[in-house]
PDB file of C-alpha atoms and ligand atoms in Angstrom:
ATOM      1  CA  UNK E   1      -4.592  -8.497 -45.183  1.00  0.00           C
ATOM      2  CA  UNK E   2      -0.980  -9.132 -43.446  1.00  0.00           C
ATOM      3  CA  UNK E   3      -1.483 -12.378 -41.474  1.00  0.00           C
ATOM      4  CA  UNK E   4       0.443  -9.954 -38.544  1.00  0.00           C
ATOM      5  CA  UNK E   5      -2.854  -8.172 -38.311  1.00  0.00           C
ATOM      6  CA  UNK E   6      -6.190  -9.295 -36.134  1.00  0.00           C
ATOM      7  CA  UNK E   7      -8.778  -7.439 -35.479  1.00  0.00           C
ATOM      8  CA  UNK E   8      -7.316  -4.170 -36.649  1.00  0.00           C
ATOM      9  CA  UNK E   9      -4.118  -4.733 -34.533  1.00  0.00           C
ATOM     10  CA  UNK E  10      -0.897  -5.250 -35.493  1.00  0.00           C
ATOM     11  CA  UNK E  11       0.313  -8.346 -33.430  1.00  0.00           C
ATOM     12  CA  UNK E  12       3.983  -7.093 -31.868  1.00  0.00           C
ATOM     13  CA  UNK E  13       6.475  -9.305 -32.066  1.00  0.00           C
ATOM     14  CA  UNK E  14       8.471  -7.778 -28.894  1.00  0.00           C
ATOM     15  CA  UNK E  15       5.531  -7.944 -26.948  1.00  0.00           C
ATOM     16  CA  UNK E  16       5.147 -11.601 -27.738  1.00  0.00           C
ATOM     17  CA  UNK E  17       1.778 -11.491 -29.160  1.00  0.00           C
ATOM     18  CA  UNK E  18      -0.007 -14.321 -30.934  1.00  0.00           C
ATOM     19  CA  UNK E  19      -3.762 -14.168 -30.559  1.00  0.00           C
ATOM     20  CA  UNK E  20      -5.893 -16.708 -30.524  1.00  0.00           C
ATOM     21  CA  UNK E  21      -8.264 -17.521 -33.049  1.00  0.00           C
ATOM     22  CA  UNK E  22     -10.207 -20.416 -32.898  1.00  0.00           C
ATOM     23  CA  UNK E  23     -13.343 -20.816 -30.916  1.00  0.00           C
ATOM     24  CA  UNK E  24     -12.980 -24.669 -29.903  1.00  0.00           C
ATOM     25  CA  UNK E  25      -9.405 -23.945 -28.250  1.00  0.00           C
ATOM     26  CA  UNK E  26     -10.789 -20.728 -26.606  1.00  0.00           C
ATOM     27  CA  UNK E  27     -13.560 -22.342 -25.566  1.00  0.00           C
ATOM     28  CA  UNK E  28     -11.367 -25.716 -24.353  1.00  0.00           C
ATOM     29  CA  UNK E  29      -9.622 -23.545 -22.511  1.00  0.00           C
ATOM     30  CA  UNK E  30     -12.422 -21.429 -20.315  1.00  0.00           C
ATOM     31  CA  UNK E  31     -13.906 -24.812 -19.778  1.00  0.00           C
ATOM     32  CA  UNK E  32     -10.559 -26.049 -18.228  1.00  0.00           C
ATOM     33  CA  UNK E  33     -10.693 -22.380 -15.949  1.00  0.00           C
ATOM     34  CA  UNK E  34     -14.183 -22.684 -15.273  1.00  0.00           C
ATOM     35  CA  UNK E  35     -15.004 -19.030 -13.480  1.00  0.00           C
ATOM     36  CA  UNK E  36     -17.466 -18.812 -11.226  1.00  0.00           C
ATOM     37  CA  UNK E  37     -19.145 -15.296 -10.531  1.00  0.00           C
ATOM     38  CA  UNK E  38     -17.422 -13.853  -6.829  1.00  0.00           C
ATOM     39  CA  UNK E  39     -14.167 -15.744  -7.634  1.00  0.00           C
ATOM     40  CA  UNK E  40     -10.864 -13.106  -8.271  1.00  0.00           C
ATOM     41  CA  UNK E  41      -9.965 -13.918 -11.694  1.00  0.00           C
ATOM     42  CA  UNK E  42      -6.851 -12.014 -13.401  1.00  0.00           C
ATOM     43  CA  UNK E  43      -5.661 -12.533 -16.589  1.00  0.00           C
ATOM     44  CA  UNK E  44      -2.139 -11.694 -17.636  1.00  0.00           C
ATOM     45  CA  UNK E  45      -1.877  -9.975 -21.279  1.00  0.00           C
ATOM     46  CA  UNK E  46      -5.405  -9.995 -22.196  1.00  0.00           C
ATOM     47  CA  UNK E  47      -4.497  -8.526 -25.495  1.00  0.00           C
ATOM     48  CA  UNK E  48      -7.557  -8.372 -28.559  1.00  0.00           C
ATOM     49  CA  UNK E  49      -9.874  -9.986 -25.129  1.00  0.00           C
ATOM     50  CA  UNK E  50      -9.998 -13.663 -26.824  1.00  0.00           C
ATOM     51  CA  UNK E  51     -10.153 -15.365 -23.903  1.00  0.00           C
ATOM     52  CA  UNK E  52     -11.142 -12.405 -21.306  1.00  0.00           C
ATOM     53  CA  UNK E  53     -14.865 -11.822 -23.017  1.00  0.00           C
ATOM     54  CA  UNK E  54     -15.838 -15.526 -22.535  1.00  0.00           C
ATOM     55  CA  UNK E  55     -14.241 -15.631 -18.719  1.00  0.00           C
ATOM     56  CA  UNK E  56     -15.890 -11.947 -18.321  1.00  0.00           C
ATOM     57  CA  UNK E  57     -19.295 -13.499 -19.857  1.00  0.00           C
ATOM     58  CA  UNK E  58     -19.353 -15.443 -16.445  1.00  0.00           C
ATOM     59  CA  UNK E  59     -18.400 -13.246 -13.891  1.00  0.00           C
ATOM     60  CA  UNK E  60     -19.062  -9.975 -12.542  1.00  0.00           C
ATOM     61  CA  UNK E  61     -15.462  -8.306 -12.474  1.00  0.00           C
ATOM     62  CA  UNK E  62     -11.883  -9.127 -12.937  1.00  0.00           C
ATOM     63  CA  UNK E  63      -8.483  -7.186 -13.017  1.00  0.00           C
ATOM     64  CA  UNK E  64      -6.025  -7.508 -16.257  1.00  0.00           C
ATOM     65  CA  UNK E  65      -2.381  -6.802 -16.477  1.00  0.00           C
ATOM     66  CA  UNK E  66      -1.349  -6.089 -20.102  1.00  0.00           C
ATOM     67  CA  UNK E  67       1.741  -4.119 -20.919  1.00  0.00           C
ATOM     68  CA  UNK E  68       0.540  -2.867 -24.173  1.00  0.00           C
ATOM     69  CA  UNK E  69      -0.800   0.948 -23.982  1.00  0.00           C
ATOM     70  CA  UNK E  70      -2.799   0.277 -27.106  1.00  0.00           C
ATOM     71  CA  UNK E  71      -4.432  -2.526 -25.978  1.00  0.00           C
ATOM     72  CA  UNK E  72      -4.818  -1.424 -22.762  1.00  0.00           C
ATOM     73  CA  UNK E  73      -6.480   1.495 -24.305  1.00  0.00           C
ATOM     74  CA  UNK E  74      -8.453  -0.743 -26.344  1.00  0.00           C
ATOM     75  CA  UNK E  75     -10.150  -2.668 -23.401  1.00  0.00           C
ATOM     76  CA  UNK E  76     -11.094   0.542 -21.971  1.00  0.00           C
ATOM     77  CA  UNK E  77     -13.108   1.460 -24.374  1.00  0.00           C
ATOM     78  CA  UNK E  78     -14.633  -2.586 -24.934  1.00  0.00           C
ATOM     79  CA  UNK E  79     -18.443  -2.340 -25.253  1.00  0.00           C
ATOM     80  CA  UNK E  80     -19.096  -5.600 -23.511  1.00  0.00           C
ATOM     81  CA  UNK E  81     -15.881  -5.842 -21.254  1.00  0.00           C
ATOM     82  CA  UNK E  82     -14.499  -2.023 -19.597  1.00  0.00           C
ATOM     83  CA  UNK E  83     -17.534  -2.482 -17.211  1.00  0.00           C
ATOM     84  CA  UNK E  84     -16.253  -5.515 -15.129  1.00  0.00           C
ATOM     85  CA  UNK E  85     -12.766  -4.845 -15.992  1.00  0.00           C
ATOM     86  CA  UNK E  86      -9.776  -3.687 -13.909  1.00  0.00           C
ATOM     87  CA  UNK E  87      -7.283  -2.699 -15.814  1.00  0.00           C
ATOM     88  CA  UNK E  88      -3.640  -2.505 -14.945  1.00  0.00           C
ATOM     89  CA  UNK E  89      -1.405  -1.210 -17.731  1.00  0.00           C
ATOM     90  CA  UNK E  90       2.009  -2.095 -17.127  1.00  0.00           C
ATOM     91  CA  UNK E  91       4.583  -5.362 -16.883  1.00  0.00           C
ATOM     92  CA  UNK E  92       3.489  -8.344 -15.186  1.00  0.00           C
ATOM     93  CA  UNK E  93       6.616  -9.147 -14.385  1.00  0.00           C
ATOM     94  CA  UNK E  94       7.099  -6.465 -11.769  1.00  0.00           C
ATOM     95  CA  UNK E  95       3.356  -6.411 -10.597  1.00  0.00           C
ATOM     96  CA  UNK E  96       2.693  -6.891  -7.233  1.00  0.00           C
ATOM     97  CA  UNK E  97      -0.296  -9.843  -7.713  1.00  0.00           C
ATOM     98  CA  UNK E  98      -0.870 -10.150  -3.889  1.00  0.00           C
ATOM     99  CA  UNK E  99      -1.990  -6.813  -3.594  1.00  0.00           C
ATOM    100  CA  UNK E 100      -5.352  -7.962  -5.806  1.00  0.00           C
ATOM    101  CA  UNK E 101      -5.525 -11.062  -3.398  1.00  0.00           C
ATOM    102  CA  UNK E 102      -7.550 -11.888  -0.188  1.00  0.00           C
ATOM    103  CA  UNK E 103      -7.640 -14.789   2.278  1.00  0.00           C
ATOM    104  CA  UNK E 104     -11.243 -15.004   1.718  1.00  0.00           C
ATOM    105  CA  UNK E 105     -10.555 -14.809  -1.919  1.00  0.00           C
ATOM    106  CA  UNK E 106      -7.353 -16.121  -3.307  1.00  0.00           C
ATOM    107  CA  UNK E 107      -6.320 -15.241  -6.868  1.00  0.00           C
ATOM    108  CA  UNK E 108      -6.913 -17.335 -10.171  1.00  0.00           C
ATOM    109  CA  UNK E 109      -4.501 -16.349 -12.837  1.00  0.00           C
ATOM    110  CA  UNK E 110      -4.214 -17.170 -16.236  1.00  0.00           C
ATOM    111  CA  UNK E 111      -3.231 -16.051 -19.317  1.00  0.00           C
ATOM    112  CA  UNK E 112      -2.090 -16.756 -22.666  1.00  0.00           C
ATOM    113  CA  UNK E 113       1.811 -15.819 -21.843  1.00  0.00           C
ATOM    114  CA  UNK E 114       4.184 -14.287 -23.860  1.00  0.00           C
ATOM    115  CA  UNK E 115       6.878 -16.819 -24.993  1.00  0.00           C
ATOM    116  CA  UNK E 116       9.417 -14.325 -24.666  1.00  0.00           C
ATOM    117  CA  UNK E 117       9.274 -13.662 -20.741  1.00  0.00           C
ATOM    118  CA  UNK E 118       7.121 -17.246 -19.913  1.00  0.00           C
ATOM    119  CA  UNK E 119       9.880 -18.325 -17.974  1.00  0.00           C
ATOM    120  CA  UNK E 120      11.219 -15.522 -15.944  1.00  0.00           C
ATOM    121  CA  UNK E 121       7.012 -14.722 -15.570  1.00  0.00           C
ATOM    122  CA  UNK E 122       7.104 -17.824 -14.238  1.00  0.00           C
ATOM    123  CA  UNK E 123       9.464 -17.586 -11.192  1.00  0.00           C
ATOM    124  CA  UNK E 124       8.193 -14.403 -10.225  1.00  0.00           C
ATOM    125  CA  UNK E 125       4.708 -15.987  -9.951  1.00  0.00           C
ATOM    126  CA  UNK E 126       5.886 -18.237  -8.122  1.00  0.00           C
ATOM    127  CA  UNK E 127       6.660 -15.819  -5.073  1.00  0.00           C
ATOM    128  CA  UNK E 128       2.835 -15.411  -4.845  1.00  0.00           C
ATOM    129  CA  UNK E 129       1.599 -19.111  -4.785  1.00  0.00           C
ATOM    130  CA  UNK E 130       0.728 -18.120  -0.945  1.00  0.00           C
ATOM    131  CA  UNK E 131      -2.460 -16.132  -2.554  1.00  0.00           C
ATOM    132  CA  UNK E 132      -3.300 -17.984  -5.489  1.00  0.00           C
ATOM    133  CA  UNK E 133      -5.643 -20.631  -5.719  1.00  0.00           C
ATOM    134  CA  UNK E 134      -4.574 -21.912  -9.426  1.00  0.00           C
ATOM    135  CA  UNK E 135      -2.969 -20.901 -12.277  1.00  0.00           C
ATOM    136  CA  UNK E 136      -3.634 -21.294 -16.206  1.00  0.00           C
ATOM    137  CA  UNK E 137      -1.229 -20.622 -18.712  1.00  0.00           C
ATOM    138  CA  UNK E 138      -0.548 -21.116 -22.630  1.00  0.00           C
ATOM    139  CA  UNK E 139       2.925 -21.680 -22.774  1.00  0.00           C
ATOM    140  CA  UNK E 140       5.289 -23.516 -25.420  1.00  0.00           C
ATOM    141  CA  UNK E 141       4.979 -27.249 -25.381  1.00  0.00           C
ATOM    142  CA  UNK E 142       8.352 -27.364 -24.252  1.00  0.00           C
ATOM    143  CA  UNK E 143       7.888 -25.571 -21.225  1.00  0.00           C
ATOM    144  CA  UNK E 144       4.366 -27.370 -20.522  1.00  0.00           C
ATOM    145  CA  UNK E 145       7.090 -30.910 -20.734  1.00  0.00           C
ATOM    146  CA  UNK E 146       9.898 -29.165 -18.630  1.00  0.00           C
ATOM    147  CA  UNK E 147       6.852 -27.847 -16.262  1.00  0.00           C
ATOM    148  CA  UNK E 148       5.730 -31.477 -15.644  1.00  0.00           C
ATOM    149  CA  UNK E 149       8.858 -33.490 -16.261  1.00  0.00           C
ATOM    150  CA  UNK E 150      10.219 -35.876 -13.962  1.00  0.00           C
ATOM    151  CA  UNK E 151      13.757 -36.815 -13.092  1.00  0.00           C
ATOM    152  CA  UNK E 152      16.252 -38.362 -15.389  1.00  0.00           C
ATOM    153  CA  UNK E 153      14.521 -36.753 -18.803  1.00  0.00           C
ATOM    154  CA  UNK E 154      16.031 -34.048 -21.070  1.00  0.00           C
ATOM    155  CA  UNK E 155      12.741 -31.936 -19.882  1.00  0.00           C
ATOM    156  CA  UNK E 156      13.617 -32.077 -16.214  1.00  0.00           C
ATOM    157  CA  UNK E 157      15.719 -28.979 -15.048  1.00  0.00           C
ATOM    158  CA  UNK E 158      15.387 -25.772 -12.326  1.00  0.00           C
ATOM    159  CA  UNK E 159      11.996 -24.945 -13.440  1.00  0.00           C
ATOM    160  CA  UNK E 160      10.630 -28.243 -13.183  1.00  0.00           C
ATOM    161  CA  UNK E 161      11.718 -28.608  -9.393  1.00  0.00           C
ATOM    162  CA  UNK E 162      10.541 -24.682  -8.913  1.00  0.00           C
ATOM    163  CA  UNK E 163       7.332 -25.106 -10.548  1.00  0.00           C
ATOM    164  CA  UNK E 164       6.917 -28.458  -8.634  1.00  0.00           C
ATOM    165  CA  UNK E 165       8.054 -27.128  -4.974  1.00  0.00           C
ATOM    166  CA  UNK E 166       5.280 -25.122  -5.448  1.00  0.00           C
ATOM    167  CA  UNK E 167       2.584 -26.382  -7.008  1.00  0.00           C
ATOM    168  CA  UNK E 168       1.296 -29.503  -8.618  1.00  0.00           C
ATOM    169  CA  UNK E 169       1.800 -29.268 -12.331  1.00  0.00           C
ATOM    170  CA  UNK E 170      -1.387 -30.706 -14.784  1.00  0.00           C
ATOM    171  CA  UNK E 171      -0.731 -30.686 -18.380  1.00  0.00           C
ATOM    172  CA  UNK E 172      -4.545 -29.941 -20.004  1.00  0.00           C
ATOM    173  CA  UNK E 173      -4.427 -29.218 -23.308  1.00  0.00           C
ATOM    174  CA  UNK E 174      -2.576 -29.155 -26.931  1.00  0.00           C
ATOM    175  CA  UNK E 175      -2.568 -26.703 -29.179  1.00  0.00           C
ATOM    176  CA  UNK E 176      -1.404 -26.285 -32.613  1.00  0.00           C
ATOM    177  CA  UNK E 177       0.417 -23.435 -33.619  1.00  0.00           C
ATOM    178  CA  UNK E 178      -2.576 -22.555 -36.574  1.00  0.00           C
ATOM    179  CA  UNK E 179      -5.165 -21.523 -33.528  1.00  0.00           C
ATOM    180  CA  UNK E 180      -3.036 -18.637 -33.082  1.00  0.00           C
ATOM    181  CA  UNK E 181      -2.788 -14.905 -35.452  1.00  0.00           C
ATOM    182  CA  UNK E 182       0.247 -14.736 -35.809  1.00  0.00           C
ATOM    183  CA  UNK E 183       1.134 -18.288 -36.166  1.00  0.00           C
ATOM    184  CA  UNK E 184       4.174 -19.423 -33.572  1.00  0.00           C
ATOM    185  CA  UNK E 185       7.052 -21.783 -34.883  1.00  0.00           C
ATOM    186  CA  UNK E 186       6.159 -24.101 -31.916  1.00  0.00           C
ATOM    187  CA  UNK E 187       3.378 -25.931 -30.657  1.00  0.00           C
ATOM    188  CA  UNK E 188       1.775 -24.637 -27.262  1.00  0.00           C
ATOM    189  CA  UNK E 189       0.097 -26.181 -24.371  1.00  0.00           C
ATOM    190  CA  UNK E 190      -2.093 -25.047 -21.580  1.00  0.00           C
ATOM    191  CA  UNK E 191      -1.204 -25.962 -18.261  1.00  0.00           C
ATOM    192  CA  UNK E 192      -3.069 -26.166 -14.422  1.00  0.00           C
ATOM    193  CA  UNK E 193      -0.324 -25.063 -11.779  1.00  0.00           C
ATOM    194  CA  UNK E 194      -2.570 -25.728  -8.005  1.00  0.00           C
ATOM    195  CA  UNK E 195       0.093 -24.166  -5.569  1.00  0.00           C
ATOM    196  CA  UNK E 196       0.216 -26.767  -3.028  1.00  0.00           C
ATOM    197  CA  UNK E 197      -1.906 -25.492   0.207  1.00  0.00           C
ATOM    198  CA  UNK E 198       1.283 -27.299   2.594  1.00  0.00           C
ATOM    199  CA  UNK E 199       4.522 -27.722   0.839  1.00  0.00           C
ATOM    200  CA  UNK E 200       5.178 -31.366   0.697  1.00  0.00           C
ATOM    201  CA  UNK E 201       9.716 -30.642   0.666  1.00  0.00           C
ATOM    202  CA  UNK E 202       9.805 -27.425   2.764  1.00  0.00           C
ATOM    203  CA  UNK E 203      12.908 -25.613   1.967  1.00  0.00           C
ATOM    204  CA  UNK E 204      14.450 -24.013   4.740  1.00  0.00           C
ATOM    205  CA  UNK E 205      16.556 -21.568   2.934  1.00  0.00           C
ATOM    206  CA  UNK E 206      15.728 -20.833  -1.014  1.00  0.00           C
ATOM    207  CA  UNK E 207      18.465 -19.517  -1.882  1.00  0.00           C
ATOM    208  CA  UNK E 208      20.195 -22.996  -1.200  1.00  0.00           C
ATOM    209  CA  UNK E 209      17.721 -24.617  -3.058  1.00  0.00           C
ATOM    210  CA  UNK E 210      18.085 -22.356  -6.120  1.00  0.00           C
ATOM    211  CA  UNK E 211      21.620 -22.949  -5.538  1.00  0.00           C
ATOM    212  CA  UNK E 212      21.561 -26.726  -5.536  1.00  0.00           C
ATOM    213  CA  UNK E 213      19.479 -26.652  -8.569  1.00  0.00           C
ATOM    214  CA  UNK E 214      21.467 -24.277 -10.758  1.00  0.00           C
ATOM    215  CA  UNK E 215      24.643 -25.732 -10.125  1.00  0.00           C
ATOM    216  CA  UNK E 216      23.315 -28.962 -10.384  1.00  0.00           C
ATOM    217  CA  UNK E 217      21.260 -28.880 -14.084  1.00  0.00           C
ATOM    218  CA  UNK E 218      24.735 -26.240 -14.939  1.00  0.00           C
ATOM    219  CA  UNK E 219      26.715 -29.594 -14.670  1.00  0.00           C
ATOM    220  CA  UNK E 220      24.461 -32.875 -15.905  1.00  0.00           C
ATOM    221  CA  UNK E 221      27.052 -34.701 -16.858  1.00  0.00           C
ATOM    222  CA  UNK E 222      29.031 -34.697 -13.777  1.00  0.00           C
ATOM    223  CA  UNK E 223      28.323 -36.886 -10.731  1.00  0.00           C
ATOM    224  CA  UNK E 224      26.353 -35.829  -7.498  1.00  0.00           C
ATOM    225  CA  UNK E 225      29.444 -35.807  -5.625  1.00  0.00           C
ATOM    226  CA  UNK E 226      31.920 -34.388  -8.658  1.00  0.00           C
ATOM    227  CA  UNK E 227      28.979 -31.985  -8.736  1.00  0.00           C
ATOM    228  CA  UNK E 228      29.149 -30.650  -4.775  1.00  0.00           C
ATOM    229  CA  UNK E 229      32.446 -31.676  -4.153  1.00  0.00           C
ATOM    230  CA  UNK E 230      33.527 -28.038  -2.932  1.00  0.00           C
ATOM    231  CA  UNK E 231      30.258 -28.114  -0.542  1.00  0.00           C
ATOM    232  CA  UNK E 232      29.430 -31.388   0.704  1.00  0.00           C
ATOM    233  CA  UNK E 233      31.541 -35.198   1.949  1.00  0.00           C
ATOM    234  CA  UNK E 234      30.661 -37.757   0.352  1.00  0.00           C
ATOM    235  CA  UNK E 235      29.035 -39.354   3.568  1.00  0.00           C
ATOM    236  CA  UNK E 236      26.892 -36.618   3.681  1.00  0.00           C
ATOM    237  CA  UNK E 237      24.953 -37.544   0.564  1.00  0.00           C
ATOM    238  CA  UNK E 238      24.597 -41.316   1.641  1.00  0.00           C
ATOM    239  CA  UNK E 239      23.246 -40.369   4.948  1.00  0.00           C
ATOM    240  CA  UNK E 240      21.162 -37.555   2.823  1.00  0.00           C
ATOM    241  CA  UNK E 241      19.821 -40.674   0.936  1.00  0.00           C
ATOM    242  CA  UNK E 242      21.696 -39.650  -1.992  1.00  0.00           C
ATOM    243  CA  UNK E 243      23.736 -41.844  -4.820  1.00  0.00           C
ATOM    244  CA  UNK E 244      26.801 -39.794  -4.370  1.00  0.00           C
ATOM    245  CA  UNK E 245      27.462 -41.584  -8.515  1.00  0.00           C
ATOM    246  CA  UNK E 246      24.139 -40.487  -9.511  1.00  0.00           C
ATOM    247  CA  UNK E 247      23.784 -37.675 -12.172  1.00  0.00           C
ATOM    248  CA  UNK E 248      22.386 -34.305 -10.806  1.00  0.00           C
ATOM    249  CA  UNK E 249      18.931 -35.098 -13.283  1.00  0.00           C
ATOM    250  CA  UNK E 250      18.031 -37.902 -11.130  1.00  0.00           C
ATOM    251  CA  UNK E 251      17.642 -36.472  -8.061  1.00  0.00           C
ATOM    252  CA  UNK E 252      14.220 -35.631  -7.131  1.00  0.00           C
ATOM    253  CA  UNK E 253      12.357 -32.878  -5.223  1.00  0.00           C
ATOM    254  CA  UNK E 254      12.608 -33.898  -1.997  1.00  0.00           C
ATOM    255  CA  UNK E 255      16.549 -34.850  -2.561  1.00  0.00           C
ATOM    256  CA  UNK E 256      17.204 -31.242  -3.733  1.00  0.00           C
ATOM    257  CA  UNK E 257      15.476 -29.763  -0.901  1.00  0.00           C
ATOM    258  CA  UNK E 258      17.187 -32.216   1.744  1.00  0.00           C
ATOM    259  CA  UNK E 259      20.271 -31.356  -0.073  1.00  0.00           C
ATOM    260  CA  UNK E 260      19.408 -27.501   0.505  1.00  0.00           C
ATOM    261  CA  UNK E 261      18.297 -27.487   4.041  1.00  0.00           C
ATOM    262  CA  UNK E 262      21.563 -29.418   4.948  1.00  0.00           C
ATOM    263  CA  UNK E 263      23.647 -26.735   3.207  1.00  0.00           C
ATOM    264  CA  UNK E 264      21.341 -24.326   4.590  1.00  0.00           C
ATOM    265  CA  UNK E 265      22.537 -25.646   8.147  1.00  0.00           C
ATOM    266  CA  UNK E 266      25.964 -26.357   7.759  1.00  0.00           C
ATOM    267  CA  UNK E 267      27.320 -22.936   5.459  1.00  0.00           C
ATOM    268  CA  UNK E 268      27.118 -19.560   4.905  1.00  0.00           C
ATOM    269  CA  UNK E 269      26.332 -19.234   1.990  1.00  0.00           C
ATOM    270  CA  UNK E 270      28.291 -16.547  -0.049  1.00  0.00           C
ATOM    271  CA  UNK E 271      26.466 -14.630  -2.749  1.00  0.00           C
TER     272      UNK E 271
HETATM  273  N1  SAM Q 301      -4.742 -13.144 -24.442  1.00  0.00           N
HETATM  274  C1  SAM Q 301      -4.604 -12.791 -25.832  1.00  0.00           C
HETATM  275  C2  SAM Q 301      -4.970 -13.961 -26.705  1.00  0.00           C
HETATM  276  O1  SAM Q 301      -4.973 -15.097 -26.178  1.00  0.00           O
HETATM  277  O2  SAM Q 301      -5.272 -13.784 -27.887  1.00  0.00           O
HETATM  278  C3  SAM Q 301      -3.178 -12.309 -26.161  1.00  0.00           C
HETATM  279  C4  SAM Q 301      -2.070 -13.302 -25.891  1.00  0.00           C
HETATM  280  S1  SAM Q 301      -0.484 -12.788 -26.475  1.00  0.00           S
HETATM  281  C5  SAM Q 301       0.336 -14.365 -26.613  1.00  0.00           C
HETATM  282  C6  SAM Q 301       0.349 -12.127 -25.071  1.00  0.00           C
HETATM  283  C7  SAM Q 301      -0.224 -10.843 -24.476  1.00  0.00           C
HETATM  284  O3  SAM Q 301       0.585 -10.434 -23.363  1.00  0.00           O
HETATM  285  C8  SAM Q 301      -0.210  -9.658 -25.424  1.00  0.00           C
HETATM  286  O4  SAM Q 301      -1.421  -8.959 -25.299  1.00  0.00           O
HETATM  287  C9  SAM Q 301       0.965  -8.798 -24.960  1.00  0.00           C
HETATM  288  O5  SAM Q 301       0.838  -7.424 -25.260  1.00  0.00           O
HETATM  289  C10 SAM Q 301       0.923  -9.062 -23.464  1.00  0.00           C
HETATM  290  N2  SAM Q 301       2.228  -8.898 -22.779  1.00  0.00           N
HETATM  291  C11 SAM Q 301       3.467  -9.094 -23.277  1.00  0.00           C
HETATM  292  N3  SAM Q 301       4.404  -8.928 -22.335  1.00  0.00           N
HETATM  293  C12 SAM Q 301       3.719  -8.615 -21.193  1.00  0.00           C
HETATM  294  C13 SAM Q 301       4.132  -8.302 -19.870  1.00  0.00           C
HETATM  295  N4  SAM Q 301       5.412  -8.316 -19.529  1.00  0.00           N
HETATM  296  N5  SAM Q 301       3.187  -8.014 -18.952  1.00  0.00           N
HETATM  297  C14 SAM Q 301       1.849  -8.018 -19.301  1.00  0.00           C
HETATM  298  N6  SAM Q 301       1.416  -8.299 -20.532  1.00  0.00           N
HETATM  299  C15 SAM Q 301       2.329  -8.595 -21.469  1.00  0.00           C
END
């Protein structure tokens, strides 16, 4: 049989779909969840259910959001699984995920992304990390690195102080591109994302701070103050605590944001 098919399904490549396989990663990785029965699980792309039937083994109910009609329809009709299932067919990427969310019970996400859209997935989660409690995802290596990077690396860009101004970022878990039907050409990782329950660099405006970061990772090269010269003195950065010499990649979280808020207060900012 085509190594493109499991379980009967052909895996579709513009869906990003690579299903897990192997029971020692699946089962690494519902360890690393944990579900507890009452807690408000959702999985993103549930797909052939590798990972959903072990979560849904522990719980009573939880929602999905899987763009696939066929595997949406497939789920429906799971002996084990369409009981405790709520299934959303459609794109995750537009889905409202605070309208499955409670104070009382905040959401736990995860999923085994699509590589295609992990990134863009991504920042729109991140515009819910007010009702989430954590969030586990497969996602290239790469990303997992760039996710958790610190300043002055290759890894450390926008995402990294996105991901990071919202949540803490744990690395948990390698995995080698064999666990997976269809094999990737990369290796993936899983990652913890906790969205922090106070922001530790409050942002007042983020637009600024998606500004700051875009122009700055646009231009690593350049210096700080080469970098903002058309926005900010240089006396501005030293009192900002900022090496107006320093390259854009070593400024951290808290620089980016202080860098933000005083744009924030001293422009308009023109989109
Ligand atoms: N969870 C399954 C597993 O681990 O074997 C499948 C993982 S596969 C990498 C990604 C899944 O996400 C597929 O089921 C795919 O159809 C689904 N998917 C792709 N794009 C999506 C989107 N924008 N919104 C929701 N689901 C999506």
């Amino acid at each position: 049989m085509s190594d493109n098919v499991h379980l009967g399904h052909r895996a579709r490549k513009r869906f990003g779909q690579n299903f897990l396989n192997d029971p020692y990663i699946i089962d690494g990785i519902v360890s690393a969840i944990n579900p507890l029965p009452g807690e408000n699980l959702v999985e993103i792309g549930p797909g052939l259910g590798a990972l959903t039937e072990p979560v849904a083994r522990e719980i009573d109910k939880m929602s999905v959001v899987e763009l696939d009609r066929d595997l949406a329809e497939r789920l429906r009709h799971h002996p084990e699984l369409s009981k405790k299932l709520t299934i959303y067919q459609g794109d995750a990427m537009k889905f409202d995920f605070a309208s499955l969310s409670s104070p009382e019970n905040p959401l736990r996400i995860f999923g085994n992304l699509p590589y295609n859209v992990s990134t863009p997935l991504m920042f729109h989660l991140f515009t819910f990390t007010g009702a989430v409690k954590d969030m586990h995802f497969m996602l290239q290596k790469e990303v997992v690195n760039r996710l958790a990077a610190g300043p002055n690396s290759k890894a450390y860009g926008r995402l990294t102080v996105m991901a990071q101004y919202y949540c803490k970022v744990v690395p948990v878990l390698e995995v080698p591109p064999e666990a997976f039907t269809p094999a990737p050409k990369v290796d993936s990782a899983v990652v913890r994302l906790i969205p922090h329950k106070e922001l530790p660099h409050p942002a007042t405006s983020l637009k600024w701070l998606e500004r700051v970061c875009r122009e700055g990772f646009n231009q690593r090269r350049k210096t700080v103050r080469n970098c903002f010269k058309a926005l900010v003195e240089v006396e501005t950065l030293e009192l900002l605590g900022i090496n107006p010499t320093a390259r854009p990649e070593s400024l951290s979280l808290g620089q980016f944001v202080a860098l933000a808020n005083w744009l924030d207060a001293n422009h308009q900012q023109q989109q």
